[in-house]
PDB file of C-alpha atoms in Angstrom:
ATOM      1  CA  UNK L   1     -19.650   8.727 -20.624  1.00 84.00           C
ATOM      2  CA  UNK L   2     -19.827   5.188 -19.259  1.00 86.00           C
ATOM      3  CA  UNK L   3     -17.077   4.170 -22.007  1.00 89.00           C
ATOM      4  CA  UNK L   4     -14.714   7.109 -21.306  1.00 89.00           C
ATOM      5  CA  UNK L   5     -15.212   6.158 -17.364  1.00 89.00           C
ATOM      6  CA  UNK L   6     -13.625   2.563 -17.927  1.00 90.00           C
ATOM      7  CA  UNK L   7     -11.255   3.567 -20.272  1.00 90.00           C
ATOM      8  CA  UNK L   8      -9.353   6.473 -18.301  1.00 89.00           C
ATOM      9  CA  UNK L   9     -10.065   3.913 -14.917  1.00 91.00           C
ATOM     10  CA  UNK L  10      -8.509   0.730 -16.809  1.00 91.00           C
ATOM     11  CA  UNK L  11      -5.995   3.033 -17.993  1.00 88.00           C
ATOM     12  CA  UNK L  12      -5.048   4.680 -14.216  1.00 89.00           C
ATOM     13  CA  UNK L  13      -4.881   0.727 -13.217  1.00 91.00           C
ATOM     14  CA  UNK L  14      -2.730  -0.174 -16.603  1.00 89.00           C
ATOM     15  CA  UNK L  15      -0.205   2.719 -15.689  1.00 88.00           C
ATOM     16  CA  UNK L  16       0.087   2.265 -11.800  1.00 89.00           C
ATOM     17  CA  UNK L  17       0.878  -1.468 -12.636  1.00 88.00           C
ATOM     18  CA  UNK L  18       3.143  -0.936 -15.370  1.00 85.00           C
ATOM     19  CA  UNK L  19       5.166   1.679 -13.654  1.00 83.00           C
ATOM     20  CA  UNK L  20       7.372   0.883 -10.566  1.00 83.00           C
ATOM     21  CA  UNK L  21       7.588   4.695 -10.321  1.00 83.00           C
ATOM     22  CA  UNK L  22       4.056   4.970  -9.412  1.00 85.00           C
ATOM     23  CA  UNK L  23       4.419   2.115  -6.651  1.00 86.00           C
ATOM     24  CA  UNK L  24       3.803   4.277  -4.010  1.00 88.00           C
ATOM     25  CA  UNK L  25       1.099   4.564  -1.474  1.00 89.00           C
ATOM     26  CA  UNK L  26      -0.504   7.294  -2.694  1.00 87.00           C
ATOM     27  CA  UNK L  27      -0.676   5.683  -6.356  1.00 89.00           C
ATOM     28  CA  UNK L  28      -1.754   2.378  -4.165  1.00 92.00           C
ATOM     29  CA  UNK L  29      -4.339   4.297  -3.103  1.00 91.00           C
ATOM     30  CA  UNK L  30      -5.380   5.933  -5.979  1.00 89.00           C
ATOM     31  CA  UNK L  31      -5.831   2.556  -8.094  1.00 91.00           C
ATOM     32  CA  UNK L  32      -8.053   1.723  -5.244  1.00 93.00           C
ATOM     33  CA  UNK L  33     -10.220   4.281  -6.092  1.00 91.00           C
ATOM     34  CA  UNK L  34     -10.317   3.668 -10.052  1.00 92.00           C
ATOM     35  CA  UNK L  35     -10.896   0.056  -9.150  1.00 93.00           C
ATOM     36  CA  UNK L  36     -14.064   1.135  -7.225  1.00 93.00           C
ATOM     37  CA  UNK L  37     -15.284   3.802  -9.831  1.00 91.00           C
ATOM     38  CA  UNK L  38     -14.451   0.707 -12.714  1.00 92.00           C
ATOM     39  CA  UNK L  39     -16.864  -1.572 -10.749  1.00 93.00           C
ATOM     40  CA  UNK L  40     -19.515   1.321 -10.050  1.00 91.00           C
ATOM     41  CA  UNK L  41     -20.060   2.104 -13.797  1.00 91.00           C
ATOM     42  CA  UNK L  42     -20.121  -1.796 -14.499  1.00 91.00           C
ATOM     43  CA  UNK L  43     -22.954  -2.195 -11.706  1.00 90.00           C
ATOM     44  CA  UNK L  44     -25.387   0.399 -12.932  1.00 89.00           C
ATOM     45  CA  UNK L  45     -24.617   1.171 -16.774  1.00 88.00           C
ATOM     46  CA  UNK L  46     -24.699  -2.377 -18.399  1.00 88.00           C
ATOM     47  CA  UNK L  47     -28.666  -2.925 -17.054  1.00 88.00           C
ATOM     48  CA  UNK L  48     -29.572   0.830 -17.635  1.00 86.00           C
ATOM     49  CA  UNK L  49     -28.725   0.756 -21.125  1.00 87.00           C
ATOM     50  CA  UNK L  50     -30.075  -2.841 -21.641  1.00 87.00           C
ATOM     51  CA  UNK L  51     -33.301  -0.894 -20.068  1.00 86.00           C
ATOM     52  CA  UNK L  52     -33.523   1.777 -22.598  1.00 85.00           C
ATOM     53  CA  UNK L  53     -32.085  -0.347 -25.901  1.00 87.00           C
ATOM     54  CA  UNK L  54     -34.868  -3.812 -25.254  1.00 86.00           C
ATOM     55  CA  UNK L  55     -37.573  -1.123 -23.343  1.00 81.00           C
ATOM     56  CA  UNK L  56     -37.916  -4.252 -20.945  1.00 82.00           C
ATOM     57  CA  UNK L  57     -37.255  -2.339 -17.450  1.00 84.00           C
ATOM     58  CA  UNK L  58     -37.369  -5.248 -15.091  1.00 87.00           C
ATOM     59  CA  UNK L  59     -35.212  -6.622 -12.848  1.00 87.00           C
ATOM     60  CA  UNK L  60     -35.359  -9.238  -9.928  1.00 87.00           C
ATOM     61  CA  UNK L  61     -35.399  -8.709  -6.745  1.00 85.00           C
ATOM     62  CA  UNK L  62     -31.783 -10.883  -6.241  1.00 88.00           C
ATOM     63  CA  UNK L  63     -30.394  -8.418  -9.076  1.00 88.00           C
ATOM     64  CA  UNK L  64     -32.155  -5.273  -7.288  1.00 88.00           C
ATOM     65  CA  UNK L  65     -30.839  -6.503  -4.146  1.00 89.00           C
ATOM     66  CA  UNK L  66     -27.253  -7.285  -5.668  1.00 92.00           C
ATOM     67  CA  UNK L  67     -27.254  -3.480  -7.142  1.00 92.00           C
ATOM     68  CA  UNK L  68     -28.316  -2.319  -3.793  1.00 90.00           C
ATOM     69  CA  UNK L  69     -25.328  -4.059  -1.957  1.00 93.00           C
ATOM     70  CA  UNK L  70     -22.750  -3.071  -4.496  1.00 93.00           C
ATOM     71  CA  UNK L  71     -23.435  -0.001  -5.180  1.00 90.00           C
ATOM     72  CA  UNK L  72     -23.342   1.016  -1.554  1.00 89.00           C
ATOM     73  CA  UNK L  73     -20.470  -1.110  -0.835  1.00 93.00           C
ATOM     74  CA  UNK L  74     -18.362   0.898  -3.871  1.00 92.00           C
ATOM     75  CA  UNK L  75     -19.823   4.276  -2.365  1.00 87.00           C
ATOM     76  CA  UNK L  76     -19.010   3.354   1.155  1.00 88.00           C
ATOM     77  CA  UNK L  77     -15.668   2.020   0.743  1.00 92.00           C
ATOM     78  CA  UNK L  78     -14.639   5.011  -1.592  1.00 90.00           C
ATOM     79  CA  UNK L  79     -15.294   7.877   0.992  1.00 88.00           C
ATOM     80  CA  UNK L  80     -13.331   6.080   3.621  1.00 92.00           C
ATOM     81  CA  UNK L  81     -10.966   5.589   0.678  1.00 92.00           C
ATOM     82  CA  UNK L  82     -10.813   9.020   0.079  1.00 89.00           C
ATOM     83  CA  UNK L  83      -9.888  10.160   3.888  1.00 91.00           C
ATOM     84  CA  UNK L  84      -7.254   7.393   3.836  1.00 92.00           C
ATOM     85  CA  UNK L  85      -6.082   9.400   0.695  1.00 89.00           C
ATOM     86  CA  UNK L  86      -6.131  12.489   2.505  1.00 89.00           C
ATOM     87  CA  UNK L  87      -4.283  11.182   5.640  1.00 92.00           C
ATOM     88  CA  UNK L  88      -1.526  10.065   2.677  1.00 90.00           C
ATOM     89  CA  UNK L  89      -1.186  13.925   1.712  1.00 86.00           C
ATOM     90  CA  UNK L  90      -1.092  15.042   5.286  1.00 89.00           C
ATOM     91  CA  UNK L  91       2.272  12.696   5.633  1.00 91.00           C
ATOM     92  CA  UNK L  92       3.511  14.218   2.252  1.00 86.00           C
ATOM     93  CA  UNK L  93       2.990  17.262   2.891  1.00 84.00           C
ATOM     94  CA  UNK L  94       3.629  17.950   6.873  1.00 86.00           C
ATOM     95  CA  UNK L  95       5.889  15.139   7.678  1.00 89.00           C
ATOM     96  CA  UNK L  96       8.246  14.124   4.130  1.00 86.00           C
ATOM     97  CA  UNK L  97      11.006  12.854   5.990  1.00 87.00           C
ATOM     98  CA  UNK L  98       8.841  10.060   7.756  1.00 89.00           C
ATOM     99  CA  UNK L  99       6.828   9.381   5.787  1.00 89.00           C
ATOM    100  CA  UNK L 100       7.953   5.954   4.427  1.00 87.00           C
ATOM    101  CA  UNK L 101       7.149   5.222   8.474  1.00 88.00           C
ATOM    102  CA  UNK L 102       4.320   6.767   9.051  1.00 88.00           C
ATOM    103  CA  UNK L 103       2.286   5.541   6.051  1.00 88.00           C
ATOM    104  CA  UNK L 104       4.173   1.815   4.844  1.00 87.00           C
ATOM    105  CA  UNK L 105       2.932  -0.081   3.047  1.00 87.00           C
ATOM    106  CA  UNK L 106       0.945  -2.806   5.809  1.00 90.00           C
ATOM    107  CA  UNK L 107      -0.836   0.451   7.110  1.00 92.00           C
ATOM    108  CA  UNK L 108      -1.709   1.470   3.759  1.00 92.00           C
ATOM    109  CA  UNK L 109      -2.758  -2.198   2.879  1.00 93.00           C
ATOM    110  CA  UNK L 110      -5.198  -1.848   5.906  1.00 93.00           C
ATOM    111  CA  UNK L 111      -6.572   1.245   5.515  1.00 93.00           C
ATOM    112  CA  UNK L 112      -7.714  -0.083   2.024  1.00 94.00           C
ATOM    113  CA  UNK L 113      -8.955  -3.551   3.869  1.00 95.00           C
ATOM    114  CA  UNK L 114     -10.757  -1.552   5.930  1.00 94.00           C
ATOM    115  CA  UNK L 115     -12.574   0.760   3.613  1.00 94.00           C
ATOM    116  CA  UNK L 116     -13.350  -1.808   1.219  1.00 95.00           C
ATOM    117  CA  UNK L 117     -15.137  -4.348   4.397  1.00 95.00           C
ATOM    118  CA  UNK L 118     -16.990  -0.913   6.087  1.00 92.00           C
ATOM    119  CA  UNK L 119     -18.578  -0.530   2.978  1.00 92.00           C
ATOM    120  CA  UNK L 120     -19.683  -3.700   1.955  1.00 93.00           C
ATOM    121  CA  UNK L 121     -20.345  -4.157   5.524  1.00 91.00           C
ATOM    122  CA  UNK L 122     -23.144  -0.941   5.119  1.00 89.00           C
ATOM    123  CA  UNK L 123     -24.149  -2.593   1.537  1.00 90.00           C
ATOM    124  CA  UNK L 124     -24.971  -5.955   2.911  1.00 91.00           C
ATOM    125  CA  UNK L 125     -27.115  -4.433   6.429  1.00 89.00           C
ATOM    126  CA  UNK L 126     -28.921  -1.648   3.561  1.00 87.00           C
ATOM    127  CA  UNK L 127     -29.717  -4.243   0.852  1.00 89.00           C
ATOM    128  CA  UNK L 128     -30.900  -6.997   3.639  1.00 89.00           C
ATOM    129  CA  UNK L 129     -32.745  -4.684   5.400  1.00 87.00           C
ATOM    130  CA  UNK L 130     -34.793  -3.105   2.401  1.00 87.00           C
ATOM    131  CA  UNK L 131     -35.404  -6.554   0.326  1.00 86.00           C
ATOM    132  CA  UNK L 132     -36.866  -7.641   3.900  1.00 87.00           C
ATOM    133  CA  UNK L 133     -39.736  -5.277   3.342  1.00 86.00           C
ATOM    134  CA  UNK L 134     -43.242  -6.184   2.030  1.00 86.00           C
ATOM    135  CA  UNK L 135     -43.571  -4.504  -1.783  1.00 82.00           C
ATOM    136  CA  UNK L 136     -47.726  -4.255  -2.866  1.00 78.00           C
ATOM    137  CA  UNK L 137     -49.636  -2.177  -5.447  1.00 72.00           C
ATOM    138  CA  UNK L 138     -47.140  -0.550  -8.269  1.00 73.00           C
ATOM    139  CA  UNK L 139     -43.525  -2.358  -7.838  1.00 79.00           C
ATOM    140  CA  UNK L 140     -42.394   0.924  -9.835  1.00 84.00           C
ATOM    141  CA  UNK L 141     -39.411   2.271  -9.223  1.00 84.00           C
ATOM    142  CA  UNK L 142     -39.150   6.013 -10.194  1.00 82.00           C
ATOM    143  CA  UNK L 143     -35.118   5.514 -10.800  1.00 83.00           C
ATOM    144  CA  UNK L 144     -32.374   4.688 -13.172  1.00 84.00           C
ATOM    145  CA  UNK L 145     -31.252   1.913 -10.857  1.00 86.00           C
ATOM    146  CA  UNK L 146     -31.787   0.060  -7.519  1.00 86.00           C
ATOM    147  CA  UNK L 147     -31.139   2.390  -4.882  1.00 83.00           C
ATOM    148  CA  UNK L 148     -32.332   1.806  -1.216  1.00 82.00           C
ATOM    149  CA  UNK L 149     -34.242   5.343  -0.412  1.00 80.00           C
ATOM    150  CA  UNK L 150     -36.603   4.623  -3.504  1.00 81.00           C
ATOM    151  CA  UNK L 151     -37.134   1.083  -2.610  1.00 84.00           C
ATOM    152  CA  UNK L 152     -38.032   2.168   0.546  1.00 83.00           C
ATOM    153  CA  UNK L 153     -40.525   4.640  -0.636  1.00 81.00           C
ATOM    154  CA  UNK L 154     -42.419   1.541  -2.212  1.00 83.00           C
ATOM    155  CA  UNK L 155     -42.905  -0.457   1.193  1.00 83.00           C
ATOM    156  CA  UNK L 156     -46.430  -0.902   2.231  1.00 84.00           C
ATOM    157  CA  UNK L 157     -44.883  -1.174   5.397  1.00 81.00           C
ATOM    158  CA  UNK L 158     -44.002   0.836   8.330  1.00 80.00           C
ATOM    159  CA  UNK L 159     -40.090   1.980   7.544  1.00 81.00           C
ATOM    160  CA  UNK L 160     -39.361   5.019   9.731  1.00 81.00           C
ATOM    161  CA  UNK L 161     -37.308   3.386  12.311  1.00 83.00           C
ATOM    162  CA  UNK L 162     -35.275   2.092   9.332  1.00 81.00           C
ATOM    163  CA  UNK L 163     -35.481   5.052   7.753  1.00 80.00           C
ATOM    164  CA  UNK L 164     -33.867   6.928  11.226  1.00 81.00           C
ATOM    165  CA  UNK L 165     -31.286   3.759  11.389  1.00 81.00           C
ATOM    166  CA  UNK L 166     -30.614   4.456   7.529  1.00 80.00           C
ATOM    167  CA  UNK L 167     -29.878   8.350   8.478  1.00 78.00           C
ATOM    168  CA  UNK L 168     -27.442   7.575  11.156  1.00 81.00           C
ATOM    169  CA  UNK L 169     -25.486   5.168   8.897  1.00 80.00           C
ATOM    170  CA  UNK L 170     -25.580   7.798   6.709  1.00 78.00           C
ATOM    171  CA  UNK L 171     -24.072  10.177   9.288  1.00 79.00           C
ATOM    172  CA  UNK L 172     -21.546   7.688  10.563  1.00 81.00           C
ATOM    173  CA  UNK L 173     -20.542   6.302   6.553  1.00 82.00           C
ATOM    174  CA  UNK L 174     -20.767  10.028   5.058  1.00 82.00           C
ATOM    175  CA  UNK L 175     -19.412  12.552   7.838  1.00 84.00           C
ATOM    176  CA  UNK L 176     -16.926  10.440   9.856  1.00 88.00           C
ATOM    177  CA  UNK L 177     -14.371  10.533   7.391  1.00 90.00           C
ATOM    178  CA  UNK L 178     -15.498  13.987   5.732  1.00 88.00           C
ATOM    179  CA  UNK L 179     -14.198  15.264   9.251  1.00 90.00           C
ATOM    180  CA  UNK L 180     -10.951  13.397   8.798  1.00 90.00           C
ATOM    181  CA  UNK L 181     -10.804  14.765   5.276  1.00 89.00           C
ATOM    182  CA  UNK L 182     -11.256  18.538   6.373  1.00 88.00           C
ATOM    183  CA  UNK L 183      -9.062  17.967   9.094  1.00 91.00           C
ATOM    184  CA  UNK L 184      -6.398  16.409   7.379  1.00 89.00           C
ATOM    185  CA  UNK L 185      -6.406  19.579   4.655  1.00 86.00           C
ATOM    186  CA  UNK L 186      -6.640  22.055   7.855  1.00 86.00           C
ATOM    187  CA  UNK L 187      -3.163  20.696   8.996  1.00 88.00           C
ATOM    188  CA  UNK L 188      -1.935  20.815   5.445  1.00 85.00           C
ATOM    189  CA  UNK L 189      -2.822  24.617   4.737  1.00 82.00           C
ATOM    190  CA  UNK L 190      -1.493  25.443   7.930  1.00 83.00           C
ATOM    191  CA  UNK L 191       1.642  23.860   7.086  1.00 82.00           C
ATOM    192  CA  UNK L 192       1.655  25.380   3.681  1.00 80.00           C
ATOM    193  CA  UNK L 193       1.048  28.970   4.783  1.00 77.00           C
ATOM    194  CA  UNK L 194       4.551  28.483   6.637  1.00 80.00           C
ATOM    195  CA  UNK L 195       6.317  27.134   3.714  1.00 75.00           C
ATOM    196  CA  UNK L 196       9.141  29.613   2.359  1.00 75.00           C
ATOM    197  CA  UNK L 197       9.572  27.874  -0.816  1.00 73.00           C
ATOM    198  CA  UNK L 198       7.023  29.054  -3.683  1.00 75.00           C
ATOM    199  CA  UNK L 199       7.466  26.028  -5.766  1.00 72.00           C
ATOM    200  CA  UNK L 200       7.264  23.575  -2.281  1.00 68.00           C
ATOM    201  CA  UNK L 201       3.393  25.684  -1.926  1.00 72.00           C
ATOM    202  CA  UNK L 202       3.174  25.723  -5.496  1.00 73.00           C
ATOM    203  CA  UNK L 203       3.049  21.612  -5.534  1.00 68.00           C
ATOM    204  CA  UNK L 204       1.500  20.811  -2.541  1.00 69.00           C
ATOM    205  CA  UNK L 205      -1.363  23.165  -3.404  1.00 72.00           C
ATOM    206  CA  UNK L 206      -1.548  21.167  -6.811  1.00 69.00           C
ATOM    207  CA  UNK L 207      -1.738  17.713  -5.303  1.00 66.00           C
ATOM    208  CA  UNK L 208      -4.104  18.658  -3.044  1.00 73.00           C
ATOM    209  CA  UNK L 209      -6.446  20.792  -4.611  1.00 75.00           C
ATOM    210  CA  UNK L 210      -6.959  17.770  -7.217  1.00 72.00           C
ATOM    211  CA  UNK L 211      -8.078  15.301  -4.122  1.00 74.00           C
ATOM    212  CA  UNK L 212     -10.342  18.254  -2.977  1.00 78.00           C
ATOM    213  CA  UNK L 213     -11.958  18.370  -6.289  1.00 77.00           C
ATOM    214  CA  UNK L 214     -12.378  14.799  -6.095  1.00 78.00           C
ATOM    215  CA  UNK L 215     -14.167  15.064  -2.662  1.00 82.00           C
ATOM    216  CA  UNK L 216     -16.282  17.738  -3.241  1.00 81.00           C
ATOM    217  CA  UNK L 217     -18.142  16.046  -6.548  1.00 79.00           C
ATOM    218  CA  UNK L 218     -18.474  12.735  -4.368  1.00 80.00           C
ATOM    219  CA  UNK L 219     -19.458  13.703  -1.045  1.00 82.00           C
ATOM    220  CA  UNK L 220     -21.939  17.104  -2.246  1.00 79.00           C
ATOM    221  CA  UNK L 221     -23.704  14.397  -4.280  1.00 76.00           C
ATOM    222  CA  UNK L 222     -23.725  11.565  -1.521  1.00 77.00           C
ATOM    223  CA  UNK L 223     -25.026  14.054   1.230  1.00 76.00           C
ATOM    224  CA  UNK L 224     -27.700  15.453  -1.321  1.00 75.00           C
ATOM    225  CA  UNK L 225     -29.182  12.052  -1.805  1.00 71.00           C
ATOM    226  CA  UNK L 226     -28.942  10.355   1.855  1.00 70.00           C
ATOM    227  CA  UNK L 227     -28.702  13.269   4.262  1.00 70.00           C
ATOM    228  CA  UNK L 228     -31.408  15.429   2.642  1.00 68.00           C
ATOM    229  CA  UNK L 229     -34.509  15.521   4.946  1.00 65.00           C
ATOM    230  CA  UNK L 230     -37.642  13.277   3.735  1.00 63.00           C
ATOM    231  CA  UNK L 231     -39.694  16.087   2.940  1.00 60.00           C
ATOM    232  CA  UNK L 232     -37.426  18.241   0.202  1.00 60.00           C
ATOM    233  CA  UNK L 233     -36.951  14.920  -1.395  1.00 65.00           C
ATOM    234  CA  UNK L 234     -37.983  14.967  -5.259  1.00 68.00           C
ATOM    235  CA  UNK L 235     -37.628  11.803  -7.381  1.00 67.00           C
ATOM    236  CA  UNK L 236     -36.368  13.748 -10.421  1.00 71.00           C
ATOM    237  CA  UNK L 237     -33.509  15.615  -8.106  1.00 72.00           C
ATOM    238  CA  UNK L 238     -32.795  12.315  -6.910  1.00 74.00           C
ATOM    239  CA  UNK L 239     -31.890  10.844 -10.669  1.00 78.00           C
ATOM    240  CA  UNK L 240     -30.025  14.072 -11.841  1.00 78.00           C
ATOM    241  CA  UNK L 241     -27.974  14.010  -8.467  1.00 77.00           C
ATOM    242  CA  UNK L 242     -26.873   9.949  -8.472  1.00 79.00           C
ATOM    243  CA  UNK L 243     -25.779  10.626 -11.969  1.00 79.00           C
ATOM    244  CA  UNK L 244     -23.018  12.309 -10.626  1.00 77.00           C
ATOM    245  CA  UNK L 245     -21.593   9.912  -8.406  1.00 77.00           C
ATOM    246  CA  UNK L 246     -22.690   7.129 -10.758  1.00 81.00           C
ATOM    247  CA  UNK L 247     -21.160   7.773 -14.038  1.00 82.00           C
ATOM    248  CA  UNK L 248     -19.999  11.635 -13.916  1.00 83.00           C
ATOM    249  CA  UNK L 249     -17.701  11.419 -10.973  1.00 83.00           C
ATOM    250  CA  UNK L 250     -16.193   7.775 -12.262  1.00 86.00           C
ATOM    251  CA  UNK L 251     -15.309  10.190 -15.692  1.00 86.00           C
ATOM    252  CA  UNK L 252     -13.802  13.033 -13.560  1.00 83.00           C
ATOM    253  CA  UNK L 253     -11.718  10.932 -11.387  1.00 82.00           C
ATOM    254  CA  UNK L 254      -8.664   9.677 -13.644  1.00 83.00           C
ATOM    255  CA  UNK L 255      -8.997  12.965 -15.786  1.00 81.00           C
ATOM    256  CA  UNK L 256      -8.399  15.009 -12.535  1.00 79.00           C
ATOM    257  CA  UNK L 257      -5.690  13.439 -11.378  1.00 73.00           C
ATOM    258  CA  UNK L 258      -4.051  12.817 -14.656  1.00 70.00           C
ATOM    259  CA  UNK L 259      -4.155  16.139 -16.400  1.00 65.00           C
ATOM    260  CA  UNK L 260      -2.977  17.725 -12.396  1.00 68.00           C
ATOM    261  CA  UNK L 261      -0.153  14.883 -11.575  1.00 73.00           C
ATOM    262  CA  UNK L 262       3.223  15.081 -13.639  1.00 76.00           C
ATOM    263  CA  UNK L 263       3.857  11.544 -12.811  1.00 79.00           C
ATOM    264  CA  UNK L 264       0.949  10.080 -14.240  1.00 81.00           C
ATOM    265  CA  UNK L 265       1.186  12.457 -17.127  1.00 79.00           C
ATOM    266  CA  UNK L 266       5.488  11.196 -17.496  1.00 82.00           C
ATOM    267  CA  UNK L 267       3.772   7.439 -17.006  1.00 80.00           C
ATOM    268  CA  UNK L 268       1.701   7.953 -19.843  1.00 79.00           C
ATOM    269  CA  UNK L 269       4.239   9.288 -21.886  1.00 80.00           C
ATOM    270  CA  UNK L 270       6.447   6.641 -21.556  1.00 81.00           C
ATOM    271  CA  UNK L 271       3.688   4.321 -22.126  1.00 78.00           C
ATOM    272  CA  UNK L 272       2.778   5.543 -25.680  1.00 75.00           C
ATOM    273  CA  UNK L 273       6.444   5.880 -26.793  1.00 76.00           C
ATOM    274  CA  UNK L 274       6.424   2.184 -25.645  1.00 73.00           C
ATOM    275  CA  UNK L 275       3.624   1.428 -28.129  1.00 70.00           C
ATOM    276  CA  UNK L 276       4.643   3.827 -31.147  1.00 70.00           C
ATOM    277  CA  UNK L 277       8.048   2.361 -30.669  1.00 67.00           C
ATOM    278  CA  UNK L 278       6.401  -1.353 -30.864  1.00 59.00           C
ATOM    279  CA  UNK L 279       4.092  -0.520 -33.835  1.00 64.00           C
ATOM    280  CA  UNK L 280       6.668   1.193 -35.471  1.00 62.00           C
ATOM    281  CA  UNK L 281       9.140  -2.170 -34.952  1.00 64.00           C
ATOM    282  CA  UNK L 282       6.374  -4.261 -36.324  1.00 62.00           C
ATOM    283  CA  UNK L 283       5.910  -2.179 -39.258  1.00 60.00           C
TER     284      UNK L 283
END
């Protein structure tokens, strides 16, 4: 899974690079977002599988620490990336004829600045915040990787005014731009329901429903695992759930919007008649 994850990322990055067709904000965007999932899988994976392969499951507190801050920063910055994707589709779709203005390419530049920097800006507080807390008895944690609510649960300290600060970073980091998302799609089925045109519905409903399908795997899984009240938490939910946004959703990403964009799909055929052409020149 980890291996496919990089591939079809490095791939989305190779095409959007090669291709001046795809240099476009929403392709910008979108190799934003493989960037992030490329870096998630390289955080977690490599030291997971070094775990289970040498059955020597230790890491420092610097590395915990570092997985912490990255981790959250990549998480973080991709669901603000994702309603700056969604604002993209609401200029598509409601406003074509402007929207060279209202999305160029400095705004799109600093929506990306700016969801990269809140989330490393949540990363840094999380991971300084948690390492500061005394650890005693079993340093054991119950987890595939770092991750700040299990560190927490270690603490042989009091931690529920950072555990109230955590929630409302949470809140602020997870449903801020879910309700910029939801609104952004509201004003785009409204607009669709008054299209004429079934083709015009046809592809706006196919662009869209492929970021959708994008949001709902991330976000269900982030509000499961920080927005879940402390009591119905369960170590073993915990690992099945971060697996999705971890390794599953980094898959899922460049498949969705590969096999659902013609674009990317005409990208990648030009691509490999590039390379047959090249091997076939060499041979």
């Amino acid at each position: 899974m980890a291996i496919a994850s990089l591939m079809g990322n490095a791939l989305m990055l190779l095409l959007i690079h090669l291709d001046s067709r795809l240099h476009r904000p929403m392709y910008f965007l979108l190799s934003q977002l493989s960037l992030m999932d490329l870096m998630l899988v390289c955080t977690i994976v490599p030291k997971m599988a070094a775990d289970y392969l040498t059955c020597n499951k230790v890491i420092s507190s610097t590395g915990c620490g570092l997985q912490i801050f990255v981790s959250l920063t990549l998480d973080g910055g991709e669901g603000f990336l994702l309603a700056a994707m969604s604002y993209d589709r609401y200029v598509a779709v409601c406003h074509p004829l402007r929207y060279t203005v209202l999305l160029s390419r400095r705004l799109c530049l600093q929506m990306t600045l700016a969801s990269w920097f809140l989330g490393a800006a949540d990363g840094l507080m999380q991971a300084a915040a948690v390492l500061s807390f005394p650890f005693c008895g079993a340093r054991e944690i119950d987890h595939f990787f770092c991750e700040a609510p299990m560190l927490v649960r270690l603490a042989c300290a009091d931690t529920s005014v950072f555990e109230d600060v955590m929630y409302m970073c949470c809140v602020l980091m997870l449903l801020v731009p879910l309700s910029l998302i939801l609104t952004s799609y509201g004003l785009i089925l409204a607009a669709v329901l008054q299209m004429r045109s079934n083709e015009a519905r046809k592809k706006a409903c196919a662009t869209c429903s492929s970021h959708l399908s994008v949001v709902g795997l991330f976000y269900g899984a982030a509000i499961f695992i920080y927005m879940r009240p402390k009591s119905y938490r369960s170590a073993n939910h915990d690992k099945v759930v971060s697996t999705f946004y971890t390794i599953f959703t980094p898959v899922l990403n460049p498949l969705i919007y590969s096999l659902r964009n013609s674009e990317v799909k005409e990208a990648l055929k030009k691509w490999l008649g590039k390379c047959t052409n090249f091997r076939c020149q060499q041979t």
